């Protein structure tokens, strides 16, 4: 035990030393490669992994530091860059990384509603199932949903929000869009099991998706993070809304600094394996894209809620390890099953530490309600 303890202490001191030598990027990158090879063997304790993650988060924050003037200049440049990009990039990679993994895995890891996004814990004693329902209900309230509306959900995952809306508002017509055929098939089966008849599921890539109708409400839960050109996306969404209609957006975000998920070195592990082509918005980023839809209200959800969600997924992954390993063997190959079991654990650990950083006040969840002006839309149509 003493030998293990001293070895762990040495690793932590080495991480700190390398942090102080960040100007030696090649050394740091080579060290992280070695760390990842060892971690893949599933022999590194979680508390060491968490310390390493916190160190990388500290590095990330230092890279975003600067005067208010400098941060604003970077943000404005980021906004202008987004306007020149396609609506989304690397959508095929993102789809493969998450949404074509067998649904059986997510049934084991997620809660009863299969909500693959932040949940909301209203009190310490609540579990994952209650937290899923809390956030679904909150999103419905903040989107100002009412029975009888036509609603479009962009990026529906495994149908948690769409099925919840369809059941809560039986006289509404719900249309859900997913870029995954396996998700569509799963949602349709679950809708039949729940006797839900007011839900239609469409498989489409958001890059070239065109809505088949116009809607009273459009809802998007953690889909905008896969997008780039928000100016064009918001313009398209405005054409899918009826006059006076509203867009509700739920995104994860940093409190002040947006950035791309890019693979620059070994520390960009998340971008390489789980979020290719992704965006970390800042809390105010969408406010720069109001040419067609006007912000009515904005909210912040402390990141600790997301951290607790991810910790619950991690507990389930460990709990159902025996059932998950054959799924990963089928998906990634027998020889790579253990590596990917570790990678998914690292994904949950890394995201949990990120959202828990600084008491959940550094990264968290943003909620937004945008409106399409009724008079302006009507006169433009005329």
PDB file of C-alpha atoms in Angstrom, residues 158-315:
ATOM      1  CA  UNK A 158     -33.121   8.831 -27.856  1.00  0.00           C
ATOM      2  CA  UNK A 159     -36.364  10.767 -27.666  1.00  0.00           C
ATOM      3  CA  UNK A 160     -36.385  11.850 -24.019  1.00  0.00           C
ATOM      4  CA  UNK A 161     -37.723  15.347 -24.716  1.00  0.00           C
ATOM      5  CA  UNK A 162     -39.935  14.420 -27.676  1.00  0.00           C
ATOM      6  CA  UNK A 163     -41.623  11.544 -25.861  1.00  0.00           C
ATOM      7  CA  UNK A 164     -42.002  13.658 -22.731  1.00  0.00           C
ATOM      8  CA  UNK A 165     -43.640  16.463 -24.738  1.00  0.00           C
ATOM      9  CA  UNK A 166     -45.874  14.055 -26.639  1.00  0.00           C
ATOM     10  CA  UNK A 167     -47.177  12.553 -23.403  1.00  0.00           C
ATOM     11  CA  UNK A 168     -47.483  15.844 -21.518  1.00  0.00           C
ATOM     12  CA  UNK A 169     -49.299  17.562 -24.403  1.00  0.00           C
ATOM     13  CA  UNK A 170     -51.418  14.874 -26.104  1.00  0.00           C
ATOM     14  CA  UNK A 171     -53.160  17.361 -28.411  1.00  0.00           C
ATOM     15  CA  UNK A 172     -49.871  18.737 -29.709  1.00  0.00           C
ATOM     16  CA  UNK A 173     -48.131  17.510 -32.829  1.00  0.00           C
ATOM     17  CA  UNK A 174     -44.477  16.688 -32.151  1.00  0.00           C
ATOM     18  CA  UNK A 175     -41.857  16.258 -34.885  1.00  0.00           C
ATOM     19  CA  UNK A 176     -38.385  15.075 -33.873  1.00  0.00           C
ATOM     20  CA  UNK A 177     -35.206  15.190 -35.976  1.00  0.00           C
ATOM     21  CA  UNK A 178     -32.224  12.891 -35.431  1.00  0.00           C
ATOM     22  CA  UNK A 179     -29.183  12.212 -37.594  1.00  0.00           C
ATOM     23  CA  UNK A 180     -29.148   8.589 -36.389  1.00  0.00           C
ATOM     24  CA  UNK A 181     -31.217   5.802 -37.892  1.00  0.00           C
ATOM     25  CA  UNK A 182     -30.805   3.672 -34.769  1.00  0.00           C
ATOM     26  CA  UNK A 183     -32.211   6.469 -32.623  1.00  0.00           C
ATOM     27  CA  UNK A 184     -35.203   6.864 -34.930  1.00  0.00           C
ATOM     28  CA  UNK A 185     -35.999   3.155 -34.772  1.00  0.00           C
ATOM     29  CA  UNK A 186     -35.670   3.109 -30.993  1.00  0.00           C
ATOM     30  CA  UNK A 187     -37.927   6.146 -30.516  1.00  0.00           C
ATOM     31  CA  UNK A 188     -40.580   4.682 -32.784  1.00  0.00           C
ATOM     32  CA  UNK A 189     -40.582   1.421 -30.800  1.00  0.00           C
ATOM     33  CA  UNK A 190     -40.802   3.243 -27.502  1.00  0.00           C
ATOM     34  CA  UNK A 191     -43.615   5.454 -28.802  1.00  0.00           C
ATOM     35  CA  UNK A 192     -45.594   2.340 -29.751  1.00  0.00           C
ATOM     36  CA  UNK A 193     -44.962   0.828 -26.327  1.00  0.00           C
ATOM     37  CA  UNK A 194     -46.201   4.035 -24.656  1.00  0.00           C
ATOM     38  CA  UNK A 195     -49.184   4.311 -27.023  1.00  0.00           C
ATOM     39  CA  UNK A 196     -47.905   7.701 -28.229  1.00  0.00           C
ATOM     40  CA  UNK A 197     -49.520   8.637 -31.537  1.00  0.00           C
ATOM     41  CA  UNK A 198     -48.681  12.349 -31.856  1.00  0.00           C
ATOM     42  CA  UNK A 199     -44.943  11.967 -32.556  1.00  0.00           C
ATOM     43  CA  UNK A 200     -43.175  11.800 -35.934  1.00  0.00           C
ATOM     44  CA  UNK A 201     -39.439  11.068 -36.151  1.00  0.00           C
ATOM     45  CA  UNK A 202     -37.285  12.189 -39.092  1.00  0.00           C
ATOM     46  CA  UNK A 203     -33.703  11.086 -39.820  1.00  0.00           C
ATOM     47  CA  UNK A 204     -31.706  13.937 -41.363  1.00  0.00           C
ATOM     48  CA  UNK A 205     -28.351  15.700 -41.269  1.00  0.00           C
ATOM     49  CA  UNK A 206     -28.796  19.219 -39.892  1.00  0.00           C
ATOM     50  CA  UNK A 207     -26.432  20.549 -42.542  1.00  0.00           C
ATOM     51  CA  UNK A 208     -29.073  20.125 -45.248  1.00  0.00           C
ATOM     52  CA  UNK A 209     -32.267  19.577 -43.208  1.00  0.00           C
ATOM     53  CA  UNK A 210     -35.351  21.473 -44.353  1.00  0.00           C
ATOM     54  CA  UNK A 211     -38.394  21.399 -42.106  1.00  0.00           C
ATOM     55  CA  UNK A 212     -41.516  19.935 -43.726  1.00  0.00           C
ATOM     56  CA  UNK A 213     -43.787  22.548 -42.134  1.00  0.00           C
ATOM     57  CA  UNK A 214     -43.814  25.584 -39.830  1.00  0.00           C
ATOM     58  CA  UNK A 215     -44.222  25.317 -36.063  1.00  0.00           C
ATOM     59  CA  UNK A 216     -45.369  27.140 -32.963  1.00  0.00           C
ATOM     60  CA  UNK A 217     -42.294  26.027 -31.065  1.00  0.00           C
ATOM     61  CA  UNK A 218     -38.859  24.700 -31.937  1.00  0.00           C
ATOM     62  CA  UNK A 219     -36.839  23.034 -29.192  1.00  0.00           C
ATOM     63  CA  UNK A 220     -33.172  22.050 -29.213  1.00  0.00           C
ATOM     64  CA  UNK A 221     -31.433  20.214 -26.367  1.00  0.00           C
ATOM     65  CA  UNK A 222     -27.625  20.096 -26.654  1.00  0.00           C
ATOM     66  CA  UNK A 223     -27.587  20.087 -30.438  1.00  0.00           C
ATOM     67  CA  UNK A 224     -26.226  23.610 -31.064  1.00  0.00           C
ATOM     68  CA  UNK A 225     -22.853  22.470 -29.657  1.00  0.00           C
ATOM     69  CA  UNK A 226     -22.463  20.353 -32.809  1.00  0.00           C
ATOM     70  CA  UNK A 227     -23.075  23.410 -35.016  1.00  0.00           C
ATOM     71  CA  UNK A 228     -20.819  26.197 -36.306  1.00  0.00           C
ATOM     72  CA  UNK A 229     -22.561  28.845 -38.409  1.00  0.00           C
ATOM     73  CA  UNK A 230     -25.193  30.040 -35.933  1.00  0.00           C
ATOM     74  CA  UNK A 231     -26.131  32.985 -38.143  1.00  0.00           C
ATOM     75  CA  UNK A 232     -27.294  30.658 -40.918  1.00  0.00           C
ATOM     76  CA  UNK A 233     -28.785  28.159 -38.480  1.00  0.00           C
ATOM     77  CA  UNK A 234     -30.883  30.831 -36.756  1.00  0.00           C
ATOM     78  CA  UNK A 235     -31.987  32.171 -40.141  1.00  0.00           C
ATOM     79  CA  UNK A 236     -33.179  28.730 -41.198  1.00  0.00           C
ATOM     80  CA  UNK A 237     -34.935  28.152 -37.884  1.00  0.00           C
ATOM     81  CA  UNK A 238     -36.754  31.474 -38.241  1.00  0.00           C
ATOM     82  CA  UNK A 239     -38.258  30.246 -41.523  1.00  0.00           C
ATOM     83  CA  UNK A 240     -39.519  27.093 -39.776  1.00  0.00           C
ATOM     84  CA  UNK A 241     -41.355  29.095 -37.101  1.00  0.00           C
ATOM     85  CA  UNK A 242     -44.819  30.527 -37.438  1.00  0.00           C
ATOM     86  CA  UNK A 243     -45.187  34.287 -36.835  1.00  0.00           C
ATOM     87  CA  UNK A 244     -44.942  34.794 -33.083  1.00  0.00           C
ATOM     88  CA  UNK A 245     -43.364  31.358 -32.651  1.00  0.00           C
ATOM     89  CA  UNK A 246     -40.519  30.647 -30.250  1.00  0.00           C
ATOM     90  CA  UNK A 247     -37.215  28.785 -30.195  1.00  0.00           C
ATOM     91  CA  UNK A 248     -36.005  27.248 -26.925  1.00  0.00           C
ATOM     92  CA  UNK A 249     -32.330  26.258 -26.744  1.00  0.00           C
ATOM     93  CA  UNK A 250     -30.532  24.239 -24.062  1.00  0.00           C
ATOM     94  CA  UNK A 251     -26.742  24.201 -24.471  1.00  0.00           C
ATOM     95  CA  UNK A 252     -23.739  23.502 -22.328  1.00  0.00           C
ATOM     96  CA  UNK A 253     -21.340  26.433 -22.304  1.00  0.00           C
ATOM     97  CA  UNK A 254     -18.480  28.285 -20.660  1.00  0.00           C
ATOM     98  CA  UNK A 255     -19.435  31.354 -18.670  1.00  0.00           C
ATOM     99  CA  UNK A 256     -17.514  33.775 -20.903  1.00  0.00           C
ATOM    100  CA  UNK A 257     -15.144  32.234 -23.486  1.00  0.00           C
ATOM    101  CA  UNK A 258     -16.222  30.207 -26.552  1.00  0.00           C
ATOM    102  CA  UNK A 259     -13.849  27.810 -28.270  1.00  0.00           C
ATOM    103  CA  UNK A 260     -13.700  25.004 -30.808  1.00  0.00           C
ATOM    104  CA  UNK A 261     -13.086  21.363 -29.947  1.00  0.00           C
ATOM    105  CA  UNK A 262      -9.907  20.932 -31.977  1.00  0.00           C
ATOM    106  CA  UNK A 263      -7.183  18.296 -32.005  1.00  0.00           C
ATOM    107  CA  UNK A 264      -3.965  20.242 -31.465  1.00  0.00           C
ATOM    108  CA  UNK A 265      -2.112  17.871 -29.150  1.00  0.00           C
ATOM    109  CA  UNK A 266      -2.632  14.848 -26.894  1.00  0.00           C
ATOM    110  CA  UNK A 267      -4.509  16.957 -24.338  1.00  0.00           C
ATOM    111  CA  UNK A 268      -7.321  17.385 -26.885  1.00  0.00           C
ATOM    112  CA  UNK A 269      -8.478  13.832 -26.269  1.00  0.00           C
ATOM    113  CA  UNK A 270     -12.148  14.855 -26.079  1.00  0.00           C
ATOM    114  CA  UNK A 271     -12.118  16.406 -29.550  1.00  0.00           C
ATOM    115  CA  UNK A 272     -10.396  13.378 -31.071  1.00  0.00           C
ATOM    116  CA  UNK A 273     -12.647  10.634 -29.719  1.00  0.00           C
ATOM    117  CA  UNK A 274     -15.945  12.152 -28.582  1.00  0.00           C
ATOM    118  CA  UNK A 275     -16.646  15.612 -29.958  1.00  0.00           C
ATOM    119  CA  UNK A 276     -15.124  16.041 -33.406  1.00  0.00           C
ATOM    120  CA  UNK A 277     -16.226  19.281 -34.989  1.00  0.00           C
ATOM    121  CA  UNK A 278     -17.860  20.474 -31.782  1.00  0.00           C
ATOM    122  CA  UNK A 279     -18.164  23.922 -30.256  1.00  0.00           C
ATOM    123  CA  UNK A 280     -18.034  25.085 -26.648  1.00  0.00           C
ATOM    124  CA  UNK A 281     -20.248  28.185 -26.737  1.00  0.00           C
ATOM    125  CA  UNK A 282     -19.963  30.965 -24.210  1.00  0.00           C
ATOM    126  CA  UNK A 283     -23.080  31.857 -22.259  1.00  0.00           C
ATOM    127  CA  UNK A 284     -23.592  34.972 -24.387  1.00  0.00           C
ATOM    128  CA  UNK A 285     -22.539  33.562 -27.781  1.00  0.00           C
ATOM    129  CA  UNK A 286     -26.044  33.113 -29.212  1.00  0.00           C
ATOM    130  CA  UNK A 287     -26.838  36.736 -28.374  1.00  0.00           C
ATOM    131  CA  UNK A 288     -24.594  37.739 -31.293  1.00  0.00           C
ATOM    132  CA  UNK A 289     -26.989  36.032 -33.739  1.00  0.00           C
ATOM    133  CA  UNK A 290     -30.324  37.820 -33.315  1.00  0.00           C
ATOM    134  CA  UNK A 291     -30.844  39.067 -36.862  1.00  0.00           C
ATOM    135  CA  UNK A 292     -33.924  36.865 -37.320  1.00  0.00           C
ATOM    136  CA  UNK A 293     -34.968  35.832 -33.811  1.00  0.00           C
ATOM    137  CA  UNK A 294     -34.992  38.070 -30.731  1.00  0.00           C
ATOM    138  CA  UNK A 295     -33.972  36.902 -27.268  1.00  0.00           C
ATOM    139  CA  UNK A 296     -36.829  37.062 -24.773  1.00  0.00           C
ATOM    140  CA  UNK A 297     -35.252  35.394 -21.752  1.00  0.00           C
ATOM    141  CA  UNK A 298     -32.030  33.690 -20.711  1.00  0.00           C
ATOM    142  CA  UNK A 299     -31.123  31.414 -17.800  1.00  0.00           C
ATOM    143  CA  UNK A 300     -28.006  29.779 -16.299  1.00  0.00           C
ATOM    144  CA  UNK A 301     -28.022  26.293 -14.764  1.00  0.00           C
ATOM    145  CA  UNK A 302     -25.083  25.634 -12.433  1.00  0.00           C
ATOM    146  CA  UNK A 303     -22.681  23.046 -13.850  1.00  0.00           C
ATOM    147  CA  UNK A 304     -22.849  20.871 -10.721  1.00  0.00           C
ATOM    148  CA  UNK A 305     -26.179  19.507 -12.000  1.00  0.00           C
ATOM    149  CA  UNK A 306     -24.412  18.215 -15.108  1.00  0.00           C
ATOM    150  CA  UNK A 307     -21.548  16.878 -13.010  1.00  0.00           C
ATOM    151  CA  UNK A 308     -23.990  14.858 -10.872  1.00  0.00           C
ATOM    152  CA  UNK A 309     -25.616  13.572 -14.052  1.00  0.00           C
ATOM    153  CA  UNK A 310     -22.287  12.361 -15.394  1.00  0.00           C
ATOM    154  CA  UNK A 311     -21.335  10.782 -12.084  1.00  0.00           C
ATOM    155  CA  UNK A 312     -24.609   8.829 -12.200  1.00  0.00           C
ATOM    156  CA  UNK A 313     -23.778   7.607 -15.719  1.00  0.00           C
ATOM    157  CA  UNK A 314     -20.325   6.584 -14.501  1.00  0.00           C
ATOM    158  CA  UNK A 315     -21.819   4.607 -11.617  1.00  0.00           C
TER     159      UNK A 315
END
